[in-house]
Short mmCIF file of C-alpha atoms in Angstrom, two decimals:
data_model
loop_
_atom_site.label_atom_id
_atom_site.label_comp_id
_atom_site.label_asym_id
_atom_site.label_seq_id
_atom_site.Cartn_x
_atom_site.Cartn_y
_atom_site.Cartn_z
CA MET A 112 9.51 7.82 -26.27
CA ALA A 113 12.22 6.71 -23.82
CA ALA A 114 15.17 9.06 -23.30
CA ALA A 115 18.41 8.89 -24.53
CA ILE A 116 20.79 6.04 -23.61
CA VAL A 117 22.86 6.95 -20.52
CA ASN A 118 26.06 4.45 -19.43
CA GLU A 119 25.95 5.17 -16.19
CA HIS A 120 28.49 4.48 -13.89
CA LEU A 121 26.99 2.49 -11.24
CA PRO A 122 28.10 3.32 -7.28
CA THR A 123 29.56 0.77 -5.04
CA PRO A 124 26.58 -0.44 -2.46
CA LEU A 125 26.96 1.26 0.91
CA ASP A 126 27.43 -1.12 3.97
CA ALA A 127 27.47 -1.35 7.55
CA THR A 128 30.90 0.86 7.36
CA SER A 129 30.02 3.50 4.92
CA GLU A 130 29.11 6.90 6.14
CA GLN A 131 25.56 7.98 5.25
CA PRO A 132 24.84 10.37 2.47
CA PRO A 133 23.34 13.81 3.52
CA LEU A 134 19.58 13.94 4.06
CA PHE A 135 17.49 16.52 2.75
CA ASP A 136 20.02 18.59 1.18
CA GLY A 137 17.96 19.29 -2.04
CA THR A 138 19.27 16.10 -3.73
CA THR A 139 16.40 13.34 -4.86
CA ARG A 140 17.57 9.94 -3.80
CA LEU A 141 16.47 6.54 -5.04
CA TYR A 142 17.81 3.55 -2.57
CA VAL A 143 17.98 0.49 -4.08
CA SER A 144 19.88 -2.98 -3.88
CA TYR A 145 21.14 -4.27 -7.39
CA THR A 146 19.44 -7.39 -6.72
CA CYS A 147 16.21 -6.32 -5.50
CA PRO A 148 13.34 -6.74 -7.78
CA PHE A 149 11.12 -4.25 -5.97
CA ALA A 150 13.52 -1.61 -6.06
CA GLN A 151 14.11 -2.60 -9.96
CA ARG A 152 10.85 -1.43 -10.83
CA VAL A 153 11.65 2.36 -9.42
CA TRP A 154 15.29 2.08 -10.87
CA ILE A 155 13.89 0.86 -14.80
CA LEU A 156 11.37 3.56 -14.36
CA ARG A 157 13.80 6.41 -13.60
CA ASN A 158 16.21 5.27 -16.36
CA TYR A 159 12.86 5.19 -18.94
CA LYS A 160 12.32 8.97 -18.20
CA GLY A 161 16.15 10.04 -18.61
CA LEU A 162 16.02 11.04 -14.61
CA HIS A 163 19.53 9.98 -13.98
CA ASP A 164 20.20 13.63 -13.12
CA LYS A 165 17.56 13.91 -11.48
CA ILE A 166 17.36 11.00 -9.05
CA LYS A 167 20.58 9.72 -7.84
CA LEU A 168 21.06 6.15 -7.18
CA VAL A 169 22.23 5.12 -4.00
CA PRO A 170 22.68 1.08 -3.55
CA ILE A 171 22.12 -0.57 -0.07
CA ASP A 172 24.20 -3.61 0.60
CA LEU A 173 21.20 -5.50 2.18
CA GLN A 174 23.18 -8.11 3.62
CA ASN A 175 25.25 -5.90 5.78
CA ARG A 176 22.88 -2.86 5.56
CA PRO A 177 24.07 0.24 7.43
CA ALA A 178 22.29 1.03 10.67
CA TRP A 179 21.96 4.77 9.88
CA TYR A 180 19.49 3.48 6.69
CA LYS A 181 17.05 2.11 9.34
CA GLU A 182 17.16 5.24 12.07
CA ARG A 183 17.55 7.96 9.88
CA VAL A 184 16.46 7.19 6.33
CA TYR A 185 13.80 5.01 6.70
CA HIS A 186 12.49 3.06 9.07
CA GLU A 187 10.85 0.00 7.24
CA ASN A 188 14.44 -0.85 6.58
CA LYS A 189 13.86 -2.07 2.95
CA VAL A 190 14.25 -0.53 -0.33
CA PRO A 191 13.01 0.63 -2.56
CA SER A 192 12.97 4.37 -0.77
CA LEU A 193 12.69 7.70 -2.43
CA GLU A 194 14.12 10.67 -0.60
CA HIS A 195 12.00 13.79 -2.12
CA ASN A 196 10.98 17.23 -1.18
CA GLY A 197 12.25 16.53 2.48
CA LYS A 198 10.22 13.40 3.02
CA VAL A 199 11.10 9.49 2.37
CA ILE A 200 8.57 7.33 0.76
CA GLY A 201 8.60 3.59 0.11
CA GLU A 202 6.44 0.76 -1.72
CA SER A 203 7.80 0.02 -5.34
CA LEU A 204 4.16 0.12 -6.74
CA ASP A 205 3.34 3.47 -4.93
CA LEU A 206 6.69 4.69 -5.65
CA ILE A 207 6.28 4.04 -9.78
CA LYS A 208 3.25 5.85 -9.91
CA TYR A 209 4.86 8.78 -7.69
CA VAL A 210 7.86 9.20 -9.78
CA ASP A 211 5.82 9.05 -12.95
CA SER A 212 3.86 11.73 -11.94
CA ASN A 213 5.90 13.96 -10.22
CA PHE A 214 9.14 13.77 -12.51
CA GLU A 215 9.35 15.15 -16.15
CA GLY A 216 10.01 12.33 -19.00
CA PRO A 217 7.46 10.23 -20.96
CA SER A 218 4.15 9.44 -18.96
CA LEU A 219 3.51 5.53 -18.55
CA GLN A 220 0.34 6.09 -17.26
CA PRO A 221 -2.63 5.49 -20.06
CA ASN A 222 -5.34 7.88 -21.02
CA ASP A 223 -7.86 5.47 -22.34
CA PRO A 224 -10.59 4.66 -19.91
CA ALA A 225 -10.51 0.96 -20.43
CA LYS A 226 -6.68 0.80 -20.47
CA LYS A 227 -6.80 2.66 -17.44
CA GLU A 228 -8.91 0.23 -15.54
CA PHE A 229 -7.11 -2.75 -16.74
CA ALA A 230 -3.70 -1.43 -15.66
CA GLU A 231 -5.11 -0.82 -12.28
CA GLU A 232 -6.30 -4.52 -12.26
CA LEU A 233 -2.87 -5.99 -13.01
CA ILE A 234 -0.97 -3.77 -11.46
CA THR A 235 -3.02 -5.06 -8.07
CA TYR A 236 -2.73 -8.60 -9.25
CA SER A 237 1.33 -8.40 -9.46
CA ASP A 238 1.27 -8.52 -5.39
CA THR A 239 -0.75 -12.08 -5.84
CA PHE A 240 1.30 -13.22 -8.72
CA ASN A 241 4.27 -12.80 -6.67
CA LYS A 242 2.89 -14.35 -3.99
CA ILE A 243 1.82 -17.57 -6.15
CA VAL A 244 5.37 -18.17 -7.58
CA TYR A 245 7.36 -17.31 -4.59
CA THR A 246 5.02 -19.84 -2.33
CA SER A 247 5.39 -22.29 -5.09
CA PHE A 248 9.42 -22.51 -4.70
CA LYS A 249 8.37 -24.61 -1.29
CA GLY A 250 5.63 -26.95 -2.67
CA ASP A 251 4.83 -28.85 -6.12
CA THR A 252 6.60 -25.51 -7.70
CA VAL A 253 6.16 -26.11 -11.94
CA LYS A 254 2.27 -27.18 -11.11
CA GLU A 255 1.90 -24.47 -8.36
CA ALA A 256 3.42 -21.59 -10.65
CA GLY A 257 1.92 -21.91 -14.01
CA PRO A 258 -1.26 -20.70 -13.51
CA ALA A 259 0.53 -17.23 -12.42
CA PHE A 260 2.13 -17.22 -15.98
CA ASP A 261 -1.18 -18.32 -17.60
CA HIS A 262 -2.71 -15.40 -16.22
CA LEU A 263 0.07 -13.13 -17.82
CA GLU A 264 -0.44 -14.90 -20.84
CA ASN A 265 -3.98 -14.28 -20.92
CA ALA A 266 -3.75 -10.61 -19.91
CA LEU A 267 -1.56 -9.99 -22.96
CA HIS A 268 -4.19 -11.17 -25.52
CA LYS A 269 -6.42 -8.13 -24.14
CA PHE A 270 -4.84 -5.24 -26.35
CA ASN A 271 -3.42 -6.63 -29.79
CA ASP A 272 -1.98 -3.56 -31.31
CA GLY A 273 1.51 -4.16 -29.40
CA PRO A 274 3.59 -6.80 -27.19
CA PHE A 275 2.89 -5.22 -24.12
CA PHE A 276 0.28 -5.46 -21.63
CA LEU A 277 -1.42 -2.57 -22.89
CA GLY A 278 -0.76 -3.15 -26.36
CA HIS A 279 1.67 -0.59 -28.41
CA GLU A 280 3.09 1.57 -25.35
CA LEU A 281 5.36 0.23 -22.39
CA SER A 282 3.40 0.95 -19.32
CA LEU A 283 3.60 1.07 -15.31
CA VAL A 284 2.09 -2.36 -15.99
CA ASP A 285 5.16 -3.72 -17.43
CA ILE A 286 7.53 -1.97 -15.12
CA ALA A 287 5.63 -4.01 -12.21
CA TYR A 288 6.05 -7.18 -13.95
CA ILE A 289 9.85 -6.96 -15.65
CA PRO A 290 12.04 -7.73 -12.68
CA PHE A 291 10.12 -10.54 -10.98
CA VAL A 292 9.35 -12.54 -14.34
CA GLU A 293 13.32 -11.86 -15.09
CA LYS A 294 14.02 -13.55 -11.67
CA PHE A 295 11.49 -16.53 -11.65
CA GLN A 296 12.36 -17.33 -15.29
CA ALA A 297 16.12 -17.65 -14.27
CA PHE A 298 15.15 -19.50 -11.10
CA LEU A 299 12.78 -21.80 -12.43
CA SER A 300 14.85 -22.84 -15.61
CA GLY A 301 18.03 -22.83 -13.77
CA VAL A 302 16.72 -25.26 -10.65
CA TRP A 303 13.71 -26.74 -12.29
CA ASN A 304 14.63 -26.91 -15.84
CA TYR A 305 10.94 -25.12 -16.38
CA ASP A 306 10.64 -23.08 -19.46
CA ILE A 307 7.94 -20.82 -18.53
CA THR A 308 7.71 -19.27 -22.09
CA THR A 309 6.48 -22.96 -23.61
CA GLY A 310 3.07 -22.83 -24.58
CA ARG A 311 3.06 -18.99 -23.62
CA PRO A 312 3.50 -17.40 -27.07
CA LYS A 313 2.43 -13.68 -25.92
CA LEU A 314 4.64 -13.98 -22.88
CA THR A 315 7.80 -15.24 -25.25
CA LYS A 316 7.05 -12.16 -27.41
CA TRP A 317 6.87 -9.83 -24.48
CA ILE A 318 9.93 -11.12 -22.68
CA GLU A 319 11.79 -10.70 -26.27
CA GLU A 320 10.56 -6.72 -26.63
CA VAL A 321 11.18 -6.03 -22.96
CA ASN A 322 14.96 -7.12 -23.25
CA LYS A 323 15.59 -4.57 -25.81
CA ILE A 324 14.48 -2.07 -23.53
CA ASP A 325 17.61 0.50 -23.02
CA ALA A 326 16.41 1.39 -19.71
CA TYR A 327 15.93 -2.17 -18.52
CA LYS A 328 19.45 -3.49 -19.68
CA PRO A 329 21.77 -2.06 -16.92
CA THR A 330 18.84 -3.04 -14.28
CA LYS A 331 19.55 -7.00 -15.20
CA THR A 332 20.96 -9.62 -12.52
CA ASP A 333 23.10 -12.35 -14.11
CA PRO A 334 20.70 -15.44 -13.94
CA LYS A 335 23.67 -17.26 -12.30
CA VAL A 336 23.43 -14.70 -9.37
CA ILE A 337 19.47 -14.97 -9.51
CA VAL A 338 19.78 -18.85 -9.00
CA GLU A 339 22.49 -18.61 -6.46
CA LEU A 340 20.65 -15.81 -4.39
CA PHE A 341 17.01 -17.51 -4.69
CA SER A 342 18.62 -20.98 -3.72
CA ALA A 343 19.83 -19.93 -0.80
CA ARG A 344 16.80 -17.77 0.40
CA PHE A 345 14.31 -20.46 -0.86
CA LEU A 346 15.85 -24.11 -0.99
CA ALA A 347 18.29 -23.93 2.03
CA LYS A 348 17.25 -26.83 4.38
CA HIS A 349 16.81 -25.18 7.82
#
């Protein structure tokens, strides 16, 4: 079961004028951006496992990012990154596995071998899913993005004992997809009037159930903001 609900005060993002927090002082820090879906994966997991006191959230303003972040914290200069045990590691899919394995709280990785194999397949496919949908924004969007959502619909039929990808229990697979489905749903609806749930009952139910998860709620971005951010990034005329 998920940890108890925590009403967390979200800190103000650090920008180019902000001082760097201490590094390697024994505090575990998760560097995020509040609107970045990659960082959101780790943020949701941290909340779900009840690690609010164990992993400190450090938001970065990606539009005006502090120079010290690249120079001293994470040379890739991306989020998320996790400062833990004297090192800083990145890559969201690696991080959700790392946090799940190295911290207390409910495990989100299956024991069942069939579910384990399917979970790995789907986590690997998530990069392909994102690429297909992001690329579609520059082309025949609805036609090109549709098959990616069909893939999720079909995957949700595999284990019918619950609404999630592996059945009745939330797993890292769901956490890998939640932020991107949220952002894509808002953008495709807001710009192309395309409803990703039409004709996809399993995906519809999955989104409904995901939206009930308390660990996810504080990580969500206002759909209007998503449309603005994605429009500026993908639809701006160069």
